[in-house]
Amino acid sequence: MASQSALINVMQKASIAASRGLLRDFGEVENLQVSRKGPADFVSRADINAERTIRRELAKARPDWGFQMEEGGVIEGADKSAPVWVIDPLDGTTNFLHGIPHFAISIAVMETDSQGRRSITAGTVFDPVKNEFFFAERGQGAFLNGRRLRVSGRRHMADALFGTGIPFLGHGSDDDHATFLKQLGNVMAVSSGVRRNGAAALDLAWIAAGRIDGFWEKGLSLWDIAAGLLLVREAGGFVSDFASRDKALESGEVVAANPAIHGELMKILRR
Ligand code: IPD
Ligand code: CA
């Protein structure tokens, strides 16, 4: 078991505080399915409340830092060099709305160097239903509930299981939808299978944990992937955009996998 740093403790405390409300609201969603208005407004309120709780907890611990949040947008830190919290209070919103118990709270720390380059230096992904807390700090490895993580050792596409995100109505252009279908056809024909679990932060955390061997998705936002990309890297995985560049964070295009599979997955996606 690894001991957690003070910073990870702060992130965990904020995640747990927000998860209490989320779990309570998740229990209500089932009852709301039958109401005429539907649960969508309720879920968006749950999302906003979770973000407020996280923000309050983090600001208490690091008053000078900035924020970049899915719901609340950008809040500048005390100065330009201050680290920024990148927050997705509820990744897997559609699952939550449908009563599917697979969602997470994702928090990352983003720092900017003197050349203006941004990088993620700490990240946590908390799945409150399974009580799984994934965390990583740059150069310190990735962990799940204190146990060190390592990406899978599977080397062959035929044994590999992939995660992905399927574009949907209002998410991605017609061209993106067509490209995705081609990519899916290519990967499913040569692999052990493809899953669409519905929470990108957890897809990435699950690569770090060796549960799935690779993942691809386009059109993701910074808060979906900031913590997850660090988890994959710190567990020994590779991350790139669709053109093999180190630009996943900036472009929202992610190809992530264990090192043995990443190159092959890139080739297959491009066919
Ligand atoms: C979504 C999830 C989903 C991914 C979407 C994201 P949200 O985030 O991560 O898996 O396919 O692209 O927008 O809306 O549930 O926070
Ligand atoms: Ca998200």
Tab-separated table of C-alpha atoms and ligand atoms in Angstrom:
chain	number	residue	atom	x	y	z
A	1	MET	CA	0.000	0.000	0.000
A	2	ALA	CA	1.302	3.421	-0.917
A	3	SER	CA	0.878	6.394	1.352
A	4	GLN	CA	-1.040	9.208	-0.334
A	5	SER	CA	0.348	12.721	-0.595
A	6	ALA	CA	-1.401	15.677	1.046
A	7	LEU	CA	-2.545	16.838	-2.402
A	8	ILE	CA	-4.188	13.505	-3.249
A	9	ASN	CA	-5.833	13.535	0.184
A	10	VAL	CA	-7.388	16.923	-0.639
A	11	MET	CA	-8.681	15.591	-3.978
A	12	GLN	CA	-10.045	12.445	-2.351
A	13	LYS	CA	-11.814	14.392	0.370
A	14	ALA	CA	-13.486	16.648	-2.217
A	15	SER	CA	-14.497	13.602	-4.320
A	16	ILE	CA	-16.006	11.787	-1.340
A	17	ALA	CA	-17.889	14.901	-0.196
A	18	ALA	CA	-19.440	15.337	-3.666
A	19	SER	CA	-20.180	11.621	-4.044
A	20	ARG	CA	-22.533	11.636	-1.030
A	21	GLY	CA	-24.979	13.934	-2.803
A	22	LEU	CA	-24.523	12.142	-6.120
A	23	LEU	CA	-25.297	8.725	-4.609
A	24	ARG	CA	-28.356	10.114	-2.850
A	25	ASP	CA	-29.576	11.672	-6.098
A	26	PHE	CA	-28.778	8.505	-8.052
A	27	GLY	CA	-31.122	6.620	-5.728
A	28	GLU	CA	-33.883	9.075	-6.670
A	29	VAL	CA	-33.408	8.817	-10.437
A	30	GLU	CA	-35.305	5.554	-10.704
A	31	ASN	CA	-38.430	7.078	-9.136
A	32	LEU	CA	-38.172	10.058	-11.441
A	33	GLN	CA	-38.118	7.940	-14.644
A	34	VAL	CA	-41.913	7.835	-14.550
A	35	SER	CA	-42.482	11.549	-13.915
A	36	ARG	CA	-43.637	13.601	-16.911
A	37	LYS	CA	-40.871	16.146	-16.817
A	38	GLY	CA	-38.317	13.350	-16.705
A	39	PRO	CA	-35.149	13.260	-14.662
A	40	ALA	CA	-32.939	15.399	-16.947
A	41	ASP	CA	-33.325	18.648	-14.958
A	42	PHE	CA	-32.859	16.778	-11.719
A	43	VAL	CA	-29.627	15.204	-12.977
A	44	SER	CA	-28.258	18.507	-14.191
A	45	ARG	CA	-28.923	19.924	-10.710
A	46	ALA	CA	-27.138	16.928	-9.153
A	47	ASP	CA	-24.184	17.652	-11.447
A	48	ILE	CA	-24.075	21.348	-10.497
A	49	ASN	CA	-24.378	20.589	-6.769
A	50	ALA	CA	-21.517	18.072	-6.977
A	51	GLU	CA	-19.327	20.625	-8.726
A	52	ARG	CA	-20.092	23.262	-6.069
A	53	THR	CA	-19.120	20.869	-3.297
A	54	ILE	CA	-15.863	19.962	-5.035
A	55	ARG	CA	-15.027	23.599	-5.660
A	56	ARG	CA	-15.707	24.572	-2.068
A	57	GLU	CA	-13.496	21.770	-0.702
A	58	LEU	CA	-10.625	22.438	-3.102
A	59	ALA	CA	-10.714	26.215	-2.613
A	60	LYS	CA	-10.527	25.701	1.145
A	61	ALA	CA	-7.307	23.699	0.759
A	62	ARG	CA	-5.653	25.738	-2.044
A	63	PRO	CA	-7.204	29.233	-2.037
A	64	ASP	CA	-4.919	30.654	-4.773
A	65	TRP	CA	-5.503	28.037	-7.456
A	66	GLY	CA	-7.726	28.477	-10.516
A	67	PHE	CA	-10.550	26.297	-11.826
A	68	GLN	CA	-11.658	24.879	-15.152
A	69	MET	CA	-14.970	23.108	-14.689
A	70	GLU	CA	-17.495	21.395	-16.908
A	71	GLU	CA	-20.432	23.348	-15.471
A	72	GLY	CA	-18.938	26.508	-13.987
A	73	GLY	CA	-16.352	27.356	-16.666
A	74	VAL	CA	-13.035	29.035	-15.917
A	75	ILE	CA	-12.071	30.877	-12.723
A	76	GLU	CA	-8.618	32.443	-12.780
A	77	GLY	CA	-6.138	31.666	-10.022
A	78	ALA	CA	-4.297	34.292	-7.976
A	79	ASP	CA	-1.743	34.674	-10.777
A	80	LYS	CA	-0.967	33.191	-14.182
A	81	SER	CA	1.433	30.598	-12.795
A	82	ALA	CA	-1.070	29.237	-10.259
A	83	PRO	CA	-2.112	25.610	-10.857
A	84	VAL	CA	-5.633	25.016	-12.146
A	85	TRP	CA	-8.110	22.392	-10.936
A	86	VAL	CA	-9.776	20.650	-13.900
A	87	ILE	CA	-13.084	19.172	-12.761
A	88	ASP	CA	-15.708	16.856	-14.200
A	89	PRO	CA	-18.183	16.459	-11.319
A	90	LEU	CA	-20.157	13.713	-13.052
A	91	ASP	CA	-18.563	11.815	-15.914
A	92	GLY	CA	-21.086	9.338	-17.290
A	93	THR	CA	-24.084	11.678	-17.061
A	94	THR	CA	-26.156	9.626	-19.510
A	95	ASN	CA	-25.556	6.466	-17.472
A	96	PHE	CA	-26.615	8.345	-14.322
A	97	LEU	CA	-29.752	9.631	-16.036
A	98	HIS	CA	-30.725	6.099	-17.061
A	99	GLY	CA	-30.050	4.587	-13.646
A	100	ILE	CA	-26.917	2.762	-14.833
A	101	PRO	CA	-24.421	2.576	-11.943
A	102	HIS	CA	-21.279	3.535	-13.862
A	103	PHE	CA	-20.128	7.130	-13.404
A	104	ALA	CA	-17.280	9.017	-11.763
A	105	ILE	CA	-15.897	12.255	-10.390
A	106	SER	CA	-12.711	13.351	-12.146
A	107	ILE	CA	-10.302	15.961	-10.746
A	108	ALA	CA	-6.923	16.950	-12.169
A	109	VAL	CA	-4.233	19.529	-11.453
A	110	MET	CA	-2.997	21.363	-14.540
A	111	GLU	CA	0.200	23.409	-14.420
A	112	THR	CA	1.678	25.793	-16.977
A	113	ASP	CA	5.467	26.085	-17.428
A	114	SER	CA	7.437	29.241	-18.270
A	115	GLN	CA	7.012	28.524	-22.024
A	116	GLY	CA	3.228	28.415	-21.606
A	117	ARG	CA	3.030	24.625	-22.012
A	118	ARG	CA	0.258	22.980	-19.994
A	119	SER	CA	0.600	19.592	-18.356
A	120	ILE	CA	-1.285	17.494	-15.859
A	121	THR	CA	0.627	16.840	-12.654
A	122	ALA	CA	-1.993	15.036	-10.547
A	123	GLY	CA	-5.255	13.278	-11.284
A	124	THR	CA	-7.971	11.361	-9.454
A	125	VAL	CA	-10.994	9.440	-10.720
A	126	PHE	CA	-13.483	8.259	-8.092
A	127	ASP	CA	-16.165	5.670	-8.891
A	128	PRO	CA	-18.441	5.998	-5.835
A	129	VAL	CA	-20.651	2.998	-6.669
A	130	LYS	CA	-17.712	0.576	-6.657
A	131	ASN	CA	-15.810	2.629	-4.100
A	132	GLU	CA	-12.770	2.723	-6.379
A	133	PHE	CA	-10.434	5.688	-6.018
A	134	PHE	CA	-7.846	5.899	-8.812
A	135	PHE	CA	-5.028	8.414	-8.391
A	136	ALA	CA	-1.725	9.435	-9.931
A	137	GLU	CA	0.910	12.100	-9.603
A	138	ARG	CA	3.475	12.770	-12.299
A	139	GLY	CA	6.503	10.528	-11.818
A	140	GLN	CA	4.958	8.747	-8.829
A	141	GLY	CA	2.947	5.955	-10.484
A	142	ALA	CA	-0.775	5.218	-10.588
A	143	PHE	CA	-2.806	3.603	-7.820
A	144	LEU	CA	-6.227	2.161	-7.075
A	145	ASN	CA	-7.277	2.363	-3.417
A	146	GLY	CA	-3.565	2.478	-2.527
A	147	ARG	CA	-2.536	-0.493	-4.723
A	148	ARG	CA	-0.011	0.203	-7.503
A	149	LEU	CA	-1.420	-0.093	-11.028
A	150	ARG	CA	0.182	-1.362	-14.195
A	151	VAL	CA	-1.359	-1.509	-17.675
A	152	SER	CA	-2.077	-4.979	-19.048
A	153	GLY	CA	0.646	-7.123	-20.588
A	154	ARG	CA	-1.521	-8.388	-23.456
A	155	ARG	CA	0.472	-8.149	-26.678
A	156	HIS	CA	-1.863	-9.424	-29.365
A	157	MET	CA	-4.901	-7.726	-30.810
A	158	ALA	CA	-6.721	-11.049	-30.777
A	159	ASP	CA	-6.560	-11.109	-26.935
A	160	ALA	CA	-7.176	-7.423	-26.411
A	161	LEU	CA	-10.378	-5.796	-25.143
A	162	PHE	CA	-11.040	-2.170	-26.086
A	163	GLY	CA	-13.117	0.690	-24.798
A	164	THR	CA	-14.461	3.455	-26.970
A	165	GLY	CA	-16.993	6.276	-27.101
A	166	ILE	CA	-19.675	6.086	-29.784
A	167	PRO	CA	-20.627	9.506	-31.137
A	168	PHE	CA	-24.310	10.273	-30.774
A	169	LEU	CA	-27.008	12.789	-31.696
A	170	GLY	CA	-25.556	16.295	-31.405
A	171	HIS	CA	-22.078	14.936	-30.674
A	172	GLY	CA	-19.789	14.776	-33.725
A	173	SER	CA	-20.480	15.578	-37.399
A	174	ASP	CA	-21.937	13.119	-39.966
A	175	ASP	CA	-18.362	12.544	-41.141
A	176	ASP	CA	-17.276	11.749	-37.578
A	177	HIS	CA	-20.091	9.223	-37.269
A	178	ALA	CA	-19.083	7.521	-40.542
A	179	THR	CA	-15.393	7.489	-39.567
A	180	PHE	CA	-16.258	5.962	-36.212
A	181	LEU	CA	-18.232	3.128	-37.824
A	182	LYS	CA	-15.252	2.314	-40.022
A	183	GLN	CA	-12.879	2.347	-37.048
A	184	LEU	CA	-15.212	0.133	-35.035
A	185	GLY	CA	-15.467	-2.325	-37.933
A	186	ASN	CA	-11.680	-2.494	-38.163
A	187	VAL	CA	-11.114	-3.010	-34.424
A	188	MET	CA	-13.959	-5.471	-33.795
A	189	ALA	CA	-12.785	-7.727	-36.632
A	190	VAL	CA	-9.369	-8.350	-35.067
A	191	SER	CA	-9.871	-8.059	-31.288
A	192	SER	CA	-11.520	-9.760	-28.325
A	193	GLY	CA	-14.227	-7.108	-28.238
A	194	VAL	CA	-15.153	-3.462	-27.855
A	195	ARG	CA	-17.047	-1.912	-24.910
A	196	ARG	CA	-18.929	1.405	-24.748
A	197	ASN	CA	-19.153	1.901	-21.018
A	198	GLY	CA	-20.144	5.585	-21.097
A	199	ALA	CA	-17.635	7.343	-18.831
A	200	ALA	CA	-14.374	8.308	-20.529
A	201	ALA	CA	-12.579	9.057	-17.239
A	202	LEU	CA	-13.265	5.486	-16.107
A	203	ASP	CA	-12.325	4.026	-19.505
A	204	LEU	CA	-8.872	5.563	-19.046
A	205	ALA	CA	-8.635	4.524	-15.382
A	206	TRP	CA	-9.498	0.975	-16.470
A	207	ILE	CA	-6.611	0.930	-18.963
A	208	ALA	CA	-4.333	1.946	-16.089
A	209	ALA	CA	-5.781	-0.954	-14.078
A	210	GLY	CA	-5.208	-3.420	-16.957
A	211	ARG	CA	-8.927	-4.215	-17.258
A	212	ILE	CA	-9.080	-3.032	-20.841
A	213	ASP	CA	-6.085	-2.891	-23.168
A	214	GLY	CA	-6.864	0.192	-25.217
A	215	PHE	CA	-9.347	3.003	-25.876
A	216	TRP	CA	-10.131	5.519	-28.567
A	217	GLU	CA	-12.539	8.436	-28.775
A	218	LYS	CA	-12.745	11.809	-30.474
A	219	GLY	CA	-14.429	15.028	-29.325
A	220	LEU	CA	-13.602	14.716	-25.633
A	221	SER	CA	-13.221	17.735	-23.355
A	222	LEU	CA	-10.290	18.559	-21.110
A	223	TRP	CA	-12.204	17.597	-17.943
A	224	ASP	CA	-13.169	14.164	-19.378
A	225	ILE	CA	-9.554	13.112	-19.898
A	226	ALA	CA	-7.145	15.251	-17.825
A	227	ALA	CA	-6.959	12.869	-14.852
A	228	GLY	CA	-7.383	9.693	-16.931
A	229	LEU	CA	-4.504	10.431	-19.316
A	230	LEU	CA	-2.106	10.869	-16.395
A	231	LEU	CA	-3.355	7.583	-14.883
A	232	VAL	CA	-2.630	5.726	-18.150
A	233	ARG	CA	0.861	7.217	-18.474
A	234	GLU	CA	1.762	6.621	-14.850
A	235	ALA	CA	0.647	2.991	-15.179
A	236	GLY	CA	3.040	2.547	-18.123
A	237	GLY	CA	0.604	3.103	-21.017
A	238	PHE	CA	0.926	5.221	-24.173
A	239	VAL	CA	-1.337	8.129	-25.098
A	240	SER	CA	-1.604	10.062	-28.384
A	241	ASP	CA	-4.056	11.806	-30.687
A	242	PHE	CA	-5.318	10.119	-33.888
A	243	ALA	CA	-2.188	11.277	-35.744
A	244	SER	CA	0.200	9.697	-33.196
A	245	ARG	CA	1.154	13.107	-31.791
A	246	ASP	CA	1.408	13.986	-28.123
A	247	LYS	CA	-1.662	16.234	-28.464
A	248	ALA	CA	-4.498	14.267	-26.864
A	249	LEU	CA	-5.110	16.834	-24.137
A	250	GLU	CA	-5.294	19.772	-26.560
A	251	SER	CA	-7.265	18.046	-29.327
A	252	GLY	CA	-9.671	15.882	-27.335
A	253	GLU	CA	-8.747	13.000	-29.650
A	254	VAL	CA	-7.491	10.073	-27.632
A	255	VAL	CA	-5.823	6.801	-28.501
A	256	ALA	CA	-4.590	5.183	-25.278
A	257	ALA	CA	-3.299	1.643	-24.804
A	258	ASN	CA	-0.656	-0.535	-23.285
A	259	PRO	CA	2.709	-0.024	-25.070
A	260	ALA	CA	2.554	-3.352	-26.943
A	261	ILE	CA	-0.847	-2.597	-28.485
A	262	HIS	CA	-0.760	1.183	-29.049
A	263	GLY	CA	1.096	1.109	-32.399
A	264	GLU	CA	-1.085	-1.665	-33.794
A	265	LEU	CA	-4.277	0.081	-32.646
A	266	MET	CA	-3.128	3.287	-34.396
A	267	LYS	CA	-2.562	1.352	-37.636
A	268	ILE	CA	-5.926	-0.359	-37.463
A	269	LEU	CA	-7.806	2.869	-36.737
A	270	ARG	CA	-6.233	4.494	-39.808
A	271	ARG	CA	-7.022	1.687	-42.287
B	1	IPD	C1	-19.187	11.981	-21.545
B	1	IPD	C2	-18.663	10.601	-21.198
B	1	IPD	C3	-18.794	9.670	-22.375
B	1	IPD	C4	-18.119	10.223	-23.622
B	1	IPD	C5	-18.635	11.620	-23.941
B	1	IPD	C6	-18.471	12.537	-22.735
B	1	IPD	P1	-20.321	13.375	-19.549
B	1	IPD	O1	-19.031	12.883	-20.449
B	1	IPD	O2	-17.317	10.658	-20.801
B	1	IPD	O3	-18.218	8.407	-22.118
B	1	IPD	O4	-18.391	9.371	-24.707
B	1	IPD	O5	-17.901	12.107	-25.036
B	1	IPD	O6	-18.983	13.814	-23.059
B	1	IPD	O7	-21.165	14.202	-20.447
B	1	IPD	O8	-20.984	12.156	-19.071
B	1	IPD	O9	-19.646	14.176	-18.459
B	2	CA	CA	-17.399	13.964	-18.877
